Tab-separated table of C-alpha atoms in Angstrom:
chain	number	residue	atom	x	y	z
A	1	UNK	CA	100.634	116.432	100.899
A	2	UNK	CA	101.178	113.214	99.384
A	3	UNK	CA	103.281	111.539	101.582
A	4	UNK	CA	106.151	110.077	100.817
A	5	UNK	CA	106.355	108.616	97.263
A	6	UNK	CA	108.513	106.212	95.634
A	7	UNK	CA	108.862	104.893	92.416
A	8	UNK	CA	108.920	102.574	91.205
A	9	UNK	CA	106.781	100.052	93.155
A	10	UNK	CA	107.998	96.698	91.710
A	11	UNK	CA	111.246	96.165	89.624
A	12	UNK	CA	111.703	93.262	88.366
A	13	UNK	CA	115.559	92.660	86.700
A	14	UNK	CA	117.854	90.480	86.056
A	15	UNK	CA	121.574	89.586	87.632
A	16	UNK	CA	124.358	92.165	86.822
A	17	UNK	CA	122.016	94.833	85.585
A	18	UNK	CA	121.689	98.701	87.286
A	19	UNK	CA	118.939	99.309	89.737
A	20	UNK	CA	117.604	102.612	90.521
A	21	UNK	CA	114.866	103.071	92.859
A	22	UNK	CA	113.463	107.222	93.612
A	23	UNK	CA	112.172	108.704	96.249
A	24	UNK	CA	110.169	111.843	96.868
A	25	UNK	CA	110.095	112.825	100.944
A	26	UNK	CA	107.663	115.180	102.209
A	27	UNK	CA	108.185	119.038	101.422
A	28	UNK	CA	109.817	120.719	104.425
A	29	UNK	CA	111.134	117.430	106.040
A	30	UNK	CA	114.946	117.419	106.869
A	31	UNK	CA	115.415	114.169	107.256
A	32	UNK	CA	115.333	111.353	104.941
A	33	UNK	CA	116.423	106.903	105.747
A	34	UNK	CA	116.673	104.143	103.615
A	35	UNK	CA	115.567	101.022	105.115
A	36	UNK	CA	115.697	97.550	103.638
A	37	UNK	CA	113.209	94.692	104.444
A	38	UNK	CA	113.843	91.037	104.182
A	39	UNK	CA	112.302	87.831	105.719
A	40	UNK	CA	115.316	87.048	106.995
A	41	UNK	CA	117.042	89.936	108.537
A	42	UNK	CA	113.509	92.466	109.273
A	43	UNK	CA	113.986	95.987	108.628
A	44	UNK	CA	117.348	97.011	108.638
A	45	UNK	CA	118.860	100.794	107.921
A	46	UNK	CA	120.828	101.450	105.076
A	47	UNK	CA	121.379	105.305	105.114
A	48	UNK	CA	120.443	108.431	105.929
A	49	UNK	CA	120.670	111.971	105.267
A	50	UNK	CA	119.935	115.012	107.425
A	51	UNK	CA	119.721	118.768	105.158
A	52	UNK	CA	120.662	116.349	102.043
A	53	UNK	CA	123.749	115.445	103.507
A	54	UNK	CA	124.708	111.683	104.163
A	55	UNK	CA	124.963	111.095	107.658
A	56	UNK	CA	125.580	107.327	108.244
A	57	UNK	CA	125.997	104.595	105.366
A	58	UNK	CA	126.992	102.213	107.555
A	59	UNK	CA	124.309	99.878	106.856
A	60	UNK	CA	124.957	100.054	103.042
A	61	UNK	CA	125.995	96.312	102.231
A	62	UNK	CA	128.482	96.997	99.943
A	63	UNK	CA	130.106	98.881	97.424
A	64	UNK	CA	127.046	97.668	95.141
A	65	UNK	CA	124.997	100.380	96.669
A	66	UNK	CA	125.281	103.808	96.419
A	67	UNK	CA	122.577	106.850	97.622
A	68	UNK	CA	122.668	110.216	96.915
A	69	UNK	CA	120.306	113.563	97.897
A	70	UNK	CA	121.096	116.474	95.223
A	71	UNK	CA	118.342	118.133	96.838
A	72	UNK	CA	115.811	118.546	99.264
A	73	UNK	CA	112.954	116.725	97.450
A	74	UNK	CA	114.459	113.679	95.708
A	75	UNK	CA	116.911	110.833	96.390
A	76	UNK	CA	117.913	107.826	94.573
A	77	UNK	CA	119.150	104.807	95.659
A	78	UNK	CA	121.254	102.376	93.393
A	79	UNK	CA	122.400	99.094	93.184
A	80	UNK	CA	124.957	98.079	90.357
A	81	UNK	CA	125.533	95.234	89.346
A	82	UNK	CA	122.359	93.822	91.097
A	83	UNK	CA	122.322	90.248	92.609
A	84	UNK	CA	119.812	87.867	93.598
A	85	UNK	CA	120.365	88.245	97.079
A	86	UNK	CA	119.138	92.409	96.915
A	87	UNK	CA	115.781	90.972	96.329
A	88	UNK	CA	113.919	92.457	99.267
A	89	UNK	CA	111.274	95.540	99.840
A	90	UNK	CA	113.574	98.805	99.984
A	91	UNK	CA	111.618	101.746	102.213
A	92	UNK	CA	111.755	105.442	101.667
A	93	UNK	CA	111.384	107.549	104.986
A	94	UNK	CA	111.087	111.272	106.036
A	95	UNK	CA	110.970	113.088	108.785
A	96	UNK	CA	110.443	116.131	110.415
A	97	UNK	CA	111.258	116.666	114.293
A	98	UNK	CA	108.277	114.475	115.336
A	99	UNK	CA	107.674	111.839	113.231
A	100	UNK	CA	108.884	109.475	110.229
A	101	UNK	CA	106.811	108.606	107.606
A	102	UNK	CA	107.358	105.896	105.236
A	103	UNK	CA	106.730	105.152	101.825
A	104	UNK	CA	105.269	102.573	100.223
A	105	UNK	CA	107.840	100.585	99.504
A	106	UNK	CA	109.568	99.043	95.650
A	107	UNK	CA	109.995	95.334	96.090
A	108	UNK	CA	112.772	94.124	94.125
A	109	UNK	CA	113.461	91.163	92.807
A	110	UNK	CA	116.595	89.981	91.061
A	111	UNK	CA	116.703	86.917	88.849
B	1	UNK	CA	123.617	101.088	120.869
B	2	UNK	CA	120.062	100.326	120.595
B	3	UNK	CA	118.391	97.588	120.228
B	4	UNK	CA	114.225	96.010	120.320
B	5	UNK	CA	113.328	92.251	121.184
B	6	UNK	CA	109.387	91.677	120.196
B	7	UNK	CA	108.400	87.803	122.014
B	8	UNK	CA	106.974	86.131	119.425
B	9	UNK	CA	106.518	86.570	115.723
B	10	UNK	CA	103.251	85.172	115.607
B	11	UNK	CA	99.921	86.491	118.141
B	12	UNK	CA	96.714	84.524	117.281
B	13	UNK	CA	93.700	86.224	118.843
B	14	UNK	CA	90.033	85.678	118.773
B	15	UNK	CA	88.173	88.336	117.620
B	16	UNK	CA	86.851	90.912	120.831
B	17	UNK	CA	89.703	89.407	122.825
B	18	UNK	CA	92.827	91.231	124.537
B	19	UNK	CA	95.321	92.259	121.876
B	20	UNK	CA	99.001	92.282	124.058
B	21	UNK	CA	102.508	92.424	121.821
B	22	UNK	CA	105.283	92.321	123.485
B	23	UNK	CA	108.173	94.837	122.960
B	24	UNK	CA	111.562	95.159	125.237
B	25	UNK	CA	114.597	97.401	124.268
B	26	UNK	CA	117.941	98.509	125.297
B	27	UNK	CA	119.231	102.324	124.594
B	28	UNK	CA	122.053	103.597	126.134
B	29	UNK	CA	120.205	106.422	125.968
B	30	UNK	CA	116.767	108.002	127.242
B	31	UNK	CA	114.648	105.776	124.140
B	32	UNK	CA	112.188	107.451	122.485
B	33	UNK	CA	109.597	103.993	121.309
B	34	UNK	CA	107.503	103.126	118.535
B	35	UNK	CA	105.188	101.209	117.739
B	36	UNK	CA	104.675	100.774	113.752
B	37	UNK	CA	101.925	99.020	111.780
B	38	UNK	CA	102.664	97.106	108.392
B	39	UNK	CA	99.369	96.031	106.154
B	40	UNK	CA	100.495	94.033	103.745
B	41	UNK	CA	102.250	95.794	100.550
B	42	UNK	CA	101.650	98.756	102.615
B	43	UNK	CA	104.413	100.954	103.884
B	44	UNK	CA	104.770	101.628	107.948
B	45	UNK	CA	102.345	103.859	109.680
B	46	UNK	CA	103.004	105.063	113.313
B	47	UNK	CA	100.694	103.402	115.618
B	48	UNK	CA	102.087	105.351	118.646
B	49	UNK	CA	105.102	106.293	120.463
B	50	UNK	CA	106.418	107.840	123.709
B	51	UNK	CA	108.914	110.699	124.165
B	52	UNK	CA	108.855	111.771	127.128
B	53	UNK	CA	106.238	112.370	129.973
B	54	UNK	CA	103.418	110.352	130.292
B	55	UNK	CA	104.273	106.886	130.276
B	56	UNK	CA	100.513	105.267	129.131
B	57	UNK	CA	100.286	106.306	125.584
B	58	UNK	CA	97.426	106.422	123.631
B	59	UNK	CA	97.596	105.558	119.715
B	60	UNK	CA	95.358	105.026	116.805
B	61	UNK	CA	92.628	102.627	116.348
B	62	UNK	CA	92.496	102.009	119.847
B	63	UNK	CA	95.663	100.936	120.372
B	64	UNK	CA	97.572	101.694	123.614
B	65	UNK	CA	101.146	101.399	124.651
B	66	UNK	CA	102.761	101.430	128.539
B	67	UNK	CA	106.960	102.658	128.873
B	68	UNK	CA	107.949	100.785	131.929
B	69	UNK	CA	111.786	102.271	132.283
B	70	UNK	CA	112.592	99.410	135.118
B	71	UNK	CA	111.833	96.828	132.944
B	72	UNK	CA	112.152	97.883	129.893
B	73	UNK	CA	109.490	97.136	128.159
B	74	UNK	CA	106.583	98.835	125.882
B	75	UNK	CA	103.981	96.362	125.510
B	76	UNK	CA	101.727	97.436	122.752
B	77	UNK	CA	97.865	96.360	124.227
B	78	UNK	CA	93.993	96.711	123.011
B	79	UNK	CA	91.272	95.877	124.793
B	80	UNK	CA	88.850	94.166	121.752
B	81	UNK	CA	90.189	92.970	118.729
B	82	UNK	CA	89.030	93.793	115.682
B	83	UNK	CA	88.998	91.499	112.592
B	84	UNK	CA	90.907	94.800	110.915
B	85	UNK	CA	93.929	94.423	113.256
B	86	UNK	CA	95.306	91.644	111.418
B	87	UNK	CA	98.856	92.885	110.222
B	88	UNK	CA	102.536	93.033	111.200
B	89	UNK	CA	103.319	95.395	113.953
B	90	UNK	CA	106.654	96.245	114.768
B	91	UNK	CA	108.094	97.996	117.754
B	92	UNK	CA	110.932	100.381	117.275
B	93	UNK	CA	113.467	102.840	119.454
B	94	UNK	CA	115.151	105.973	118.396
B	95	UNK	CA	117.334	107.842	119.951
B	96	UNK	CA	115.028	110.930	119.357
B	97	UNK	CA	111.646	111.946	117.995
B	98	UNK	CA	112.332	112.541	114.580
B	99	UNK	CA	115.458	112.696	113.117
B	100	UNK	CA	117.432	109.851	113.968
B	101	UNK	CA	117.351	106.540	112.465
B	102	UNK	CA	114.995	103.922	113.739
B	103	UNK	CA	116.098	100.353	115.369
B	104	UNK	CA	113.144	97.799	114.754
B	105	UNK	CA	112.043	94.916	116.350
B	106	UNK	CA	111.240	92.050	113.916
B	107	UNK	CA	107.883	92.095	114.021
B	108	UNK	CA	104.713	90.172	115.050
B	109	UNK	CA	102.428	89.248	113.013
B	110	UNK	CA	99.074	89.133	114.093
B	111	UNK	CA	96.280	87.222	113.168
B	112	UNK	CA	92.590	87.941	114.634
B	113	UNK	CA	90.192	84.683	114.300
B	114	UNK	CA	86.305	85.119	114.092
């Protein structure tokens, strides 16, 4: 298997404009997170989804950000409008019963 | 609620010496703990981590890793270090093995000198 792949890995956009960064988890995994890394605040959950179904957004800042799982093997996570301050590294993760593994990572910057 | 304290964001070590990170948590819950490494522009890979049972835990690259429940702690330790260690490490607690979210320490970078 691949691992976990996300696309793409660097955005680069500008203030006000749509964001949307993919992610492919591992075939047979059942579990997928969002995590978002900053200098400032580490690595921080924004959501996750267990059988594609959402199962704590809590950690989504705002109503800026969105997520969604239409199936098992893809999820997309937007941002719309974008700001400066969503520049940060934005981690795909997937897991089975044992482990998580993570992506690579998009880093994101917003100017 | 869970939660990870790592002492220290920076480790300097000269190369062959003692690696020791420091990780202590809180879980209201039996923890299950991690210990992740970060290269950088790298995604996370799992180091280690302890479910249940034996409390020494033995990881990649040498890397080992000691649940102490009464003081919650799980130091991450290796004996030699390698000029290859250098990266961010981050400790992390779950409330299960797999498919519950992670909490995550803020890291430590570590930086081996020749």
């Amino acid at each position: 298997d691949a691992g976990v792949i996300q696309s793409p890995r660097h955005e680069v956009t500008e203030m006000g404009q749509e964001v949307t960064l993919r992610c492919k988890p591992i075939s047979g995994h059942n579990s997928l997170f969002w995590y978002r890394q900053t200098m400032m605040r580490g690595l921080e959950l924004l959501i996750y989804f267990n059988n594609n179904v959402p199962i704590d957004d809590s950690g989504m800042p705002e109503d800026r950000f969105s997520a969604k799982m239409p199936n098992a093997s893809f999820s997309t996570l937007k941002i719309q409008p974008s700001e400066p301050r969503d520049s940060a590294v934005y981690f795909c993760a997937s897991s089975s019963r044992r482990e998580a593994f993570f992506g690579q990572g998009t880093r994101l910057t917003v100017v | 609620a869970q939660s990870v304290t790592q002492l220290g964001s920076h480790v300097s070590v000269s190369e062959g010496a003692l690696v020791l990170l420091r990780c202590n948590y809180s879980s209201s819950v039996p923890p299950y703990l991690f210990w992740y490494v970060q290269y950088p522009n790298q995604g996370l890979q799992l180091l280690l981590k302890y479910t249940t049972g034996a409390t020494l835990v033995k990881g990649i690259n040498g890397f080992e890793a000691e649940f102490k429940k009464s003081e919650t702690s799980f130091h991450l330790t290796k004996p030699s270090a390698h000029m290859s260690d250098a990266a961010e490490y981050f400790c992390a607690v779950s409330a299960n093995s797999g498919n519950t979210p992670l909490v995550f320490g803020k890291g430590t970078r570590l930086s081996v000198i020749a």
